[in-house]
Amino acid sequence: MATRSTIAIELPNGKIKAVYCHWDGYLSYNGKILQEHYTDAKKVEKLISKGAISSLAEEIGRKHAFNDSGKGVCTFYARDRGEKLQINKFKDFDDYASNLDGQEYDYLFTKYGNWRVRSWRTESWELLNEQIALDDKARAEETA
């Protein structure tokens, strides 16, 4: 079963671009990949420019067979399966936040250069690095 998410960027003018991501949207996967490998606006914009994502990875990569991406390379619906490019555009944060489609996680790279996340468990937007730390701590306590 998929853990769906959105990945978005807030542009300097306050407008937001967002894409859907189908697989592994939880903090310990997509959250960590975004926090560790998508740390500047140019790379985040390049990621989003490819449209809806099947699976996120450390590198954007090049076009490949949809079912054969190789290790560490993103798979996109438009680039790799030939579907229509899908990028959602919003006039500002309020427009974006009021039009979320109920994914389990929503990730936003802010114009200030940090990642924020909102999960299905809460309506508030939190700093991604703090939520990853809390999630890691909870996982460690479960296995102790």
GROMACS .gro file of N, CA and C in nm:
model
  432
    1MET      N    1   0.083  -0.119   0.000
    1MET     CA    2   0.000   0.000   0.000
    1MET      C    3   0.088   0.125   0.000
    2ALA      N    4   0.051   0.223  -0.075
    2ALA     CA    5   0.129   0.346  -0.090
    2ALA      C    6   0.109   0.438   0.030
    3THR      N    7   0.213   0.512   0.063
    3THR     CA    8   0.205   0.623   0.157
    3THR      C    9   0.225   0.748   0.073
    4ARG      N   10   0.114   0.812   0.040
    4ARG     CA   11   0.115   0.923  -0.055
    4ARG      C   12   0.158   1.053   0.011
    5SER      N   13   0.220   1.139  -0.071
    5SER     CA   14   0.263   1.270  -0.020
    5SER      C   15   0.257   1.373  -0.132
    6THR      N   16   0.271   1.498  -0.092
    6THR     CA   17   0.295   1.605  -0.188
    6THR      C   18   0.430   1.665  -0.155
    7ILE      N   19   0.496   1.714  -0.258
    7ILE     CA   20   0.624   1.781  -0.243
    7ILE      C   21   0.609   1.916  -0.312
    8ALA      N   22   0.636   2.023  -0.238
    8ALA     CA   23   0.610   2.157  -0.290
    8ALA      C   24   0.726   2.251  -0.261
    9ILE      N   25   0.728   2.359  -0.338
    9ILE     CA   26   0.826   2.466  -0.314
    9ILE      C   27   0.753   2.599  -0.312
   10GLU      N   28   0.790   2.682  -0.217
   10GLU     CA   29   0.741   2.819  -0.209
   10GLU      C   30   0.843   2.907  -0.280
   11LEU      N   31   0.801   2.973  -0.384
   11LEU     CA   32   0.889   3.060  -0.463
   11LEU      C   33   0.911   3.193  -0.391
   12PRO      N   34   1.013   3.267  -0.427
   12PRO     CA   35   1.040   3.396  -0.361
   12PRO      C   36   0.921   3.492  -0.361
   13ASN      N   37   0.835   3.484  -0.462
   13ASN     CA   38   0.718   3.571  -0.470
   13ASN      C   39   0.598   3.519  -0.390
   14GLY      N   40   0.616   3.406  -0.321
   14GLY     CA   41   0.510   3.349  -0.238
   14GLY      C   42   0.423   3.247  -0.308
   15LYS      N   43   0.433   3.236  -0.440
   15LYS     CA   44   0.357   3.135  -0.512
   15LYS      C   45   0.415   2.997  -0.480
   16ILE      N   46   0.334   2.895  -0.497
   16ILE     CA   47   0.377   2.759  -0.464
   16ILE      C   48   0.350   2.666  -0.582
   17LYS      N   49   0.448   2.578  -0.608
   17LYS     CA   50   0.434   2.470  -0.705
   17LYS      C   51   0.444   2.340  -0.628
   18ALA      N   52   0.358   2.244  -0.663
   18ALA     CA   53   0.354   2.118  -0.589
   18ALA      C   54   0.330   2.001  -0.683
   19VAL      N   55   0.383   1.886  -0.644
   19VAL     CA   56   0.360   1.762  -0.718
   19VAL      C   57   0.320   1.651  -0.621
   20TYR      N   58   0.251   1.555  -0.675
   20TYR     CA   59   0.211   1.435  -0.602
   20TYR      C   60   0.325   1.334  -0.605
   21CYS      N   61   0.343   1.259  -0.496
   21CYS     CA   62   0.439   1.149  -0.491
   21CYS      C   63   0.367   1.026  -0.435
   22HIS      N   64   0.368   0.917  -0.510
   22HIS     CA   65   0.287   0.799  -0.474
   22HIS      C   66   0.346   0.713  -0.363
   23TRP      N   67   0.473   0.681  -0.371
   23TRP     CA   68   0.531   0.582  -0.279
   23TRP      C   69   0.612   0.645  -0.166
   24ASP      N   70   0.609   0.579  -0.051
   24ASP     CA   71   0.703   0.600   0.061
   24ASP      C   72   0.707   0.742   0.115
   25GLY      N   73   0.593   0.804   0.130
   25GLY     CA   74   0.586   0.942   0.174
   25GLY      C   75   0.620   0.967   0.319
   26TYR      N   76   0.638   0.863   0.399
   26TYR     CA   77   0.660   0.879   0.542
   26TYR      C   78   0.793   0.948   0.573
   27LEU      N   79   0.806   0.996   0.695
   27LEU     CA   80   0.922   1.075   0.737
   27LEU      C   81   1.054   1.001   0.721
   28SER      N   82   1.056   0.873   0.755
   28SER     CA   83   1.183   0.799   0.754
   28SER      C   84   1.230   0.765   0.613
   29TYR      N   85   1.148   0.793   0.511
   29TYR     CA   86   1.194   0.770   0.374
   29TYR      C   87   1.194   0.902   0.296
   30ASN      N   88   1.078   0.943   0.242
   30ASN     CA   89   1.076   1.068   0.165
   30ASN      C   90   1.124   1.186   0.247
   31GLY      N   91   1.082   1.192   0.373
   31GLY     CA   92   1.124   1.302   0.458
   31GLY      C   93   1.276   1.312   0.467
   32LYS      N   94   1.340   1.200   0.494
   32LYS     CA   95   1.487   1.200   0.506
   32LYS      C   96   1.554   1.229   0.373
   33ILE      N   97   1.501   1.175   0.265
   33ILE     CA   98   1.561   1.203   0.134
   33ILE      C   99   1.554   1.352   0.104
   34LEU      N  100   1.439   1.413   0.127
   34LEU     CA  101   1.425   1.556   0.101
   34LEU      C  102   1.520   1.636   0.190
   35GLN      N  103   1.524   1.605   0.318
   35GLN     CA  104   1.606   1.678   0.414
   35GLN      C  105   1.755   1.666   0.383
   36GLU      N  106   1.798   1.549   0.335
   36GLU     CA  107   1.941   1.524   0.314
   36GLU      C  108   1.990   1.552   0.171
   37HIS      N  109   1.902   1.539   0.071
   37HIS     CA  110   1.948   1.547  -0.068
   37HIS      C  111   1.887   1.661  -0.151
   38TYR      N  112   1.784   1.724  -0.100
   38TYR     CA  113   1.720   1.835  -0.172
   38TYR      C  114   1.725   1.958  -0.081
   39THR      N  115   1.844   2.015  -0.072
   39THR     CA  116   1.870   2.118   0.028
   39THR      C  117   1.880   2.258  -0.030
   40ASP      N  118   1.865   2.271  -0.161
   40ASP     CA  119   1.866   2.405  -0.219
   40ASP      C  120   1.751   2.419  -0.317
   41ALA      N  121   1.706   2.543  -0.332
   41ALA     CA  122   1.587   2.571  -0.412
   41ALA      C  123   1.601   2.525  -0.558
   42LYS      N  124   1.720   2.539  -0.616
   42LYS     CA  125   1.737   2.499  -0.756
   42LYS      C  126   1.711   2.350  -0.777
   43LYS      N  127   1.762   2.266  -0.687
   43LYS     CA  128   1.740   2.123  -0.702
   43LYS      C  129   1.593   2.087  -0.674
   44VAL      N  130   1.531   2.153  -0.577
   44VAL     CA  131   1.390   2.128  -0.549
   44VAL      C  132   1.305   2.171  -0.668
   45GLU      N  133   1.335   2.286  -0.727
   45GLU     CA  134   1.261   2.331  -0.846
   45GLU      C  135   1.278   2.233  -0.962
   46LYS      N  136   1.399   2.182  -0.979
   46LYS     CA  137   1.423   2.084  -1.086
   46LYS      C  138   1.342   1.957  -1.062
   47LEU      N  139   1.338   1.911  -0.938
   47LEU     CA  140   1.258   1.793  -0.903
   47LEU      C  141   1.111   1.815  -0.938
   48ILE      N  142   1.057   1.927  -0.895
   48ILE     CA  143   0.915   1.956  -0.918
   48ILE      C  144   0.885   1.979  -1.066
   49SER      N  145   0.982   2.029  -1.141
   49SER     CA  146   0.961   2.055  -1.284
   49SER      C  147   0.935   1.927  -1.363
   50LYS      N  148   0.968   1.812  -1.306
   50LYS     CA  149   0.947   1.683  -1.373
   50LYS      C  150   0.805   1.630  -1.352
   51GLY      N  151   0.727   1.695  -1.265
   51GLY     CA  152   0.588   1.656  -1.243
   51GLY      C  153   0.571   1.546  -1.140
   52ALA      N  154   0.453   1.485  -1.143
   52ALA     CA  155   0.417   1.384  -1.044
   52ALA      C  156   0.521   1.273  -1.038
   53ILE      N  157   0.545   1.228  -0.915
   53ILE     CA  158   0.652   1.132  -0.888
   53ILE      C  159   0.592   0.998  -0.846
   54SER      N  160   0.641   0.892  -0.903
   54SER     CA  161   0.604   0.759  -0.856
   54SER      C  162   0.685   0.726  -0.731
   55SER      N  163   0.819   0.738  -0.742
   55SER     CA  164   0.904   0.713  -0.626
   55SER      C  165   1.019   0.813  -0.623
   56LEU      N  166   1.040   0.871  -0.505
   56LEU     CA  167   1.145   0.968  -0.482
   56LEU      C  168   1.276   0.896  -0.453
   57ALA      N  169   1.386   0.954  -0.495
   57ALA     CA  170   1.518   0.899  -0.465
   57ALA      C  171   1.617   1.014  -0.450
   58GLU      N  172   1.740   0.978  -0.417
   58GLU     CA  173   1.843   1.077  -0.389
   58GLU      C  174   1.876   1.165  -0.509
   59GLU      N  175   1.868   1.109  -0.628
   59GLU     CA  176   1.901   1.184  -0.749
   59GLU      C  177   1.781   1.189  -0.844
   60ILE      N  178   1.769   1.298  -0.917
   60ILE     CA  179   1.662   1.311  -1.016
   60ILE      C  180   1.686   1.216  -1.132
   61GLY      N  181   1.809   1.206  -1.176
   61GLY     CA  182   1.845   1.111  -1.281
   61GLY      C  183   1.795   1.150  -1.419
   62ARG      N  184   1.803   1.052  -1.509
   62ARG     CA  185   1.761   1.071  -1.648
   62ARG      C  186   1.647   0.976  -1.680
   63LYS      N  187   1.585   0.997  -1.795
   63LYS     CA  188   1.475   0.912  -1.840
   63LYS      C  189   1.518   0.766  -1.838
   64HIS      N  190   1.426   0.681  -1.793
   64HIS     CA  191   1.451   0.536  -1.786
   64HIS      C  192   1.319   0.463  -1.796
   65ALA      N  193   1.324   0.333  -1.812
   65ALA     CA  194   1.202   0.252  -1.814
   65ALA      C  195   1.132   0.269  -1.679
   66PHE      N  196   1.001   0.283  -1.682
   66PHE     CA  197   0.924   0.313  -1.561
   66PHE      C  198   0.948   0.209  -1.452
   67ASN      N  199   0.959   0.084  -1.487
   67ASN     CA  200   0.976  -0.022  -1.388
   67ASN      C  201   1.122  -0.060  -1.365
   68ASP      N  202   1.216   0.021  -1.413
   68ASP     CA  203   1.358  -0.013  -1.401
   68ASP      C  204   1.441   0.113  -1.384
   69SER      N  205   1.426   0.178  -1.269
   69SER     CA  206   1.495   0.306  -1.248
   69SER      C  207   1.641   0.291  -1.209
   70GLY      N  208   1.674   0.180  -1.150
   70GLY     CA  209   1.808   0.169  -1.093
   70GLY      C  210   1.809   0.228  -0.954
   71LYS      N  211   1.912   0.203  -0.881
   71LYS     CA  212   1.920   0.247  -0.741
   71LYS      C  213   1.947   0.398  -0.732
   72GLY      N  214   1.871   0.464  -0.646
   72GLY     CA  215   1.898   0.603  -0.615
   72GLY      C  216   1.850   0.706  -0.716
   73VAL      N  217   1.760   0.668  -0.807
   73VAL     CA  218   1.711   0.759  -0.911
   73VAL      C  219   1.558   0.769  -0.903
   74CYS      N  220   1.507   0.891  -0.910
   74CYS     CA  221   1.362   0.915  -0.907
   74CYS      C  222   1.292   0.852  -1.028
   75THR      N  223   1.166   0.816  -1.008
   75THR     CA  224   1.081   0.772  -1.117
   75THR      C  225   0.962   0.867  -1.125
   76PHE      N  226   0.944   0.927  -1.245
   76PHE     CA  227   0.838   1.024  -1.269
   76PHE      C  228   0.735   0.967  -1.366
   77TYR      N  229   0.609   1.006  -1.348
   77TYR     CA  230   0.504   0.958  -1.437
   77TYR      C  231   0.517   1.016  -1.578
   78ALA      N  232   0.549   1.144  -1.590
   78ALA     CA  233   0.560   1.205  -1.723
   78ALA      C  234   0.688   1.161  -1.793
   79ARG      N  235   0.801   1.183  -1.730
   79ARG     CA  236   0.929   1.155  -1.794
   79ARG      C  237   0.947   1.006  -1.824
   80ASP      N  238   0.912   0.919  -1.730
   80ASP     CA  239   0.948   0.778  -1.741
   80ASP      C  240   0.834   0.687  -1.788
   81ARG      N  241   0.710   0.736  -1.784
   81ARG     CA  242   0.598   0.654  -1.833
   81ARG      C  243   0.520   0.724  -1.944
   82GLY      N  244   0.559   0.848  -1.975
   82GLY     CA  245   0.496   0.918  -2.087
   82GLY      C  246   0.361   0.979  -2.057
   83GLU      N  247   0.324   0.990  -1.929
   83GLU     CA  248   0.196   1.051  -1.894
   83GLU      C  249   0.206   1.203  -1.902
   84LYS      N  250   0.092   1.268  -1.895
   84LYS     CA  251   0.085   1.414  -1.899
   84LYS      C  252   0.157   1.473  -1.777
   85LEU      N  253   0.234   1.579  -1.801
   85LEU     CA  254   0.305   1.649  -1.694
   85LEU      C  255   0.204   1.712  -1.599
   86GLN      N  256   0.217   1.683  -1.470
   86GLN     CA  257   0.124   1.737  -1.371
   86GLN      C  258   0.200   1.813  -1.262
   87ILE      N  259   0.185   1.945  -1.265
   87ILE     CA  260   0.242   2.032  -1.163
   87ILE      C  261   0.130   2.125  -1.118
   88ASN      N  262   0.101   2.125  -0.989
   88ASN     CA  263  -0.004   2.210  -0.936
   88ASN      C  264   0.056   2.344  -0.894
   89LYS      N  265  -0.015   2.452  -0.927
   89LYS     CA  266   0.033   2.587  -0.896
   89LYS      C  267  -0.070   2.658  -0.810
   90PHE      N  268  -0.019   2.730  -0.710
   90PHE     CA  269  -0.104   2.799  -0.615
   90PHE      C  270  -0.057   2.943  -0.599
   91LYS      N  271  -0.151   3.034  -0.574
   91LYS     CA  272  -0.117   3.176  -0.567
   91LYS      C  273  -0.042   3.211  -0.439
   92ASP      N  274  -0.061   3.133  -0.332
   92ASP     CA  275   0.009   3.158  -0.206
   92ASP      C  276  -0.009   3.037  -0.114
   93PHE      N  277   0.047   3.047   0.007
   93PHE     CA  278   0.041   2.935   0.101
   93PHE      C  279  -0.103   2.899   0.136
   94ASP      N  280  -0.187   2.998   0.163
   94ASP     CA  281  -0.326   2.969   0.201
   94ASP      C  282  -0.399   2.894   0.091
   95ASP      N  283  -0.377   2.932  -0.033
   95ASP     CA  284  -0.437   2.863  -0.148
   95ASP      C  285  -0.388   2.718  -0.152
   96TYR      N  286  -0.260   2.698  -0.135
   96TYR     CA  287  -0.201   2.562  -0.133
   96TYR      C  288  -0.260   2.479  -0.019
   97ALA      N  289  -0.255   2.533   0.104
   97ALA     CA  290  -0.299   2.458   0.221
   97ALA      C  291  -0.447   2.423   0.215
   98SER      N  292  -0.527   2.507   0.153
   98SER     CA  293  -0.671   2.478   0.146
   98SER      C  294  -0.707   2.383   0.032
   99ASN      N  295  -0.610   2.350  -0.053
   99ASN     CA  296  -0.638   2.262  -0.166
   99ASN      C  297  -0.561   2.130  -0.160
  100LEU      N  298  -0.510   2.093  -0.043
  100LEU     CA  299  -0.441   1.965  -0.030
  100LEU      C  300  -0.542   1.852  -0.043
  101ASP      N  301  -0.500   1.744  -0.107
  101ASP     CA  302  -0.591   1.635  -0.142
  101ASP      C  303  -0.594   1.520  -0.043
  102GLY      N  304  -0.546   1.537   0.078
  102GLY     CA  305  -0.557   1.432   0.178
  102GLY      C  306  -0.447   1.328   0.173
  103GLN      N  307  -0.330   1.366   0.123
  103GLN     CA  308  -0.217   1.273   0.129
  103GLN      C  309  -0.175   1.255   0.275
  104GLU      N  310  -0.104   1.147   0.301
  104GLU     CA  311  -0.061   1.122   0.438
  104GLU      C  312   0.042   1.224   0.486
  105TYR      N  313   0.128   1.273   0.395
  105TYR     CA  314   0.229   1.372   0.429
  105TYR      C  315   0.236   1.478   0.320
  106ASP      N  316   0.258   1.602   0.363
  106ASP     CA  317   0.279   1.713   0.271
  106ASP      C  318   0.410   1.780   0.310
  107TYR      N  319   0.500   1.795   0.212
  107TYR     CA  320   0.631   1.855   0.235
  107TYR      C  321   0.639   1.986   0.158
  108LEU      N  322   0.692   2.090   0.222
  108LEU     CA  323   0.704   2.221   0.161
  108LEU      C  324   0.843   2.277   0.185
  109PHE      N  325   0.916   2.306   0.077
  109PHE     CA  326   1.044   2.375   0.085
  109PHE      C  327   1.013   2.524   0.081
  110THR      N  328   1.038   2.593   0.192
  110THR     CA  329   0.997   2.734   0.202
  110THR      C  330   1.094   2.827   0.132
  111LYS      N  331   1.049   2.948   0.108
  111LYS     CA  332   1.135   3.049   0.046
  111LYS      C  333   1.251   3.088   0.138
  112TYR      N  334   1.248   3.042   0.262
  112TYR     CA  335   1.357   3.067   0.357
  112TYR      C  336   1.460   2.954   0.358
  113GLY      N  337   1.437   2.851   0.274
  113GLY     CA  338   1.536   2.745   0.258
  113GLY      C  339   1.526   2.632   0.357
  114ASN      N  340   1.409   2.612   0.418
  114ASN     CA  341   1.394   2.496   0.505
  114ASN      C  342   1.270   2.415   0.466
  115TRP      N  343   1.273   2.290   0.504
  115TRP     CA  344   1.160   2.201   0.477
  115TRP      C  345   1.063   2.204   0.594
  116ARG      N  346   0.936   2.206   0.562
  116ARG     CA  347   0.827   2.192   0.660
  116ARG      C  348   0.746   2.071   0.619
  117VAL      N  349   0.679   2.011   0.717
  117VAL     CA  350   0.597   1.893   0.690
  117VAL      C  351   0.467   1.902   0.769
  118ARG      N  352   0.364   1.849   0.709
  118ARG     CA  353   0.235   1.833   0.776
  118ARG      C  354   0.194   1.689   0.752
  119SER      N  355   0.159   1.618   0.859
  119SER     CA  356   0.117   1.480   0.843
  119SER      C  357  -0.033   1.468   0.863
  120TRP      N  358  -0.086   1.353   0.827
  120TRP     CA  359  -0.228   1.328   0.843
  120TRP      C  360  -0.267   1.328   0.990
  121ARG      N  361  -0.170   1.317   1.079
  121ARG     CA  362  -0.198   1.314   1.223
  121ARG      C  363  -0.224   1.453   1.280
  122THR      N  364  -0.176   1.554   1.210
  122THR     CA  365  -0.186   1.689   1.264
  122THR      C  366  -0.213   1.787   1.150
  123GLU      N  367  -0.271   1.896   1.183
  123GLU     CA  368  -0.297   1.999   1.083
  123GLU      C  369  -0.188   2.105   1.082
  124SER      N  370  -0.093   2.097   1.174
  124SER     CA  371   0.009   2.201   1.183
  124SER      C  372   0.130   2.168   1.097
  125TRP      N  373   0.197   2.271   1.052
  125TRP     CA  374   0.320   2.259   0.974
  125TRP      C  375   0.438   2.269   1.068
  126GLU      N  376   0.527   2.173   1.064
  126GLU     CA  377   0.642   2.167   1.154
  126GLU      C  378   0.770   2.162   1.072
  127LEU      N  379   0.882   2.197   1.134
  127LEU     CA  380   1.010   2.182   1.068
  127LEU      C  381   1.039   2.034   1.045
  128LEU      N  382   1.074   2.000   0.923
  128LEU     CA  383   1.097   1.860   0.888
  128LEU      C  384   1.208   1.797   0.971
  129ASN      N  385   1.319   1.866   0.989
  129ASN     CA  386   1.430   1.805   1.064
  129ASN      C  387   1.389   1.771   1.206
  130GLU      N  388   1.304   1.852   1.269
  130GLU     CA  389   1.257   1.823   1.404
  130GLU      C  390   1.163   1.703   1.406
  131GLN      N  391   1.078   1.692   1.306
  131GLN     CA  392   0.985   1.579   1.300
  131GLN      C  393   1.058   1.448   1.271
  132ILE      N  394   1.162   1.454   1.189
  132ILE     CA  395   1.243   1.334   1.163
  132ILE      C  396   1.310   1.289   1.293
  133ALA      N  397   1.364   1.383   1.370
  133ALA     CA  398   1.429   1.349   1.497
  133ALA      C  399   1.330   1.285   1.593
  134LEU      N  400   1.210   1.339   1.603
  134LEU     CA  401   1.107   1.280   1.690
  134LEU      C  402   1.067   1.141   1.642
  135ASP      N  403   1.055   1.125   1.511
  135ASP     CA  404   1.020   0.995   1.454
  135ASP      C  405   1.130   0.892   1.480
  136ASP      N  406   1.255   0.932   1.462
  136ASP     CA  407   1.367   0.843   1.490
  136ASP      C  408   1.369   0.800   1.636
  137LYS      N  409   1.344   0.895   1.726
  137LYS     CA  410   1.341   0.865   1.869
  137LYS      C  411   1.229   0.767   1.902
  138ALA      N  412   1.112   0.789   1.845
  138ALA     CA  413   0.999   0.698   1.869
  138ALA      C  414   1.029   0.558   1.818
  139ARG      N  415   1.090   0.548   1.702
  139ARG     CA  416   1.127   0.416   1.647
  139ARG      C  417   1.229   0.345   1.736
  140ALA      N  418   1.325   0.421   1.788
  140ALA     CA  419   1.427   0.362   1.876
  140ALA      C  420   1.365   0.310   2.005
  141GLU      N  421   1.269   0.385   2.057
  141GLU     CA  422   1.202   0.343   2.180
  141GLU      C  423   1.117   0.219   2.157
  142GLU      N  424   1.057   0.206   2.039
  142GLU     CA  425   0.978   0.087   2.006
  142GLU      C  426   1.062  -0.039   2.001
  143THR      N  427   1.184  -0.026   1.954
  143THR     CA  428   1.271  -0.144   1.938
  143THR      C  429   1.355  -0.173   2.063
  144ALA      N  430   1.353  -0.080   2.160
  144ALA     CA  431   1.434  -0.100   2.282
  144ALA      C  432   1.368  -0.196   2.379
   0.00000   0.00000   0.00000
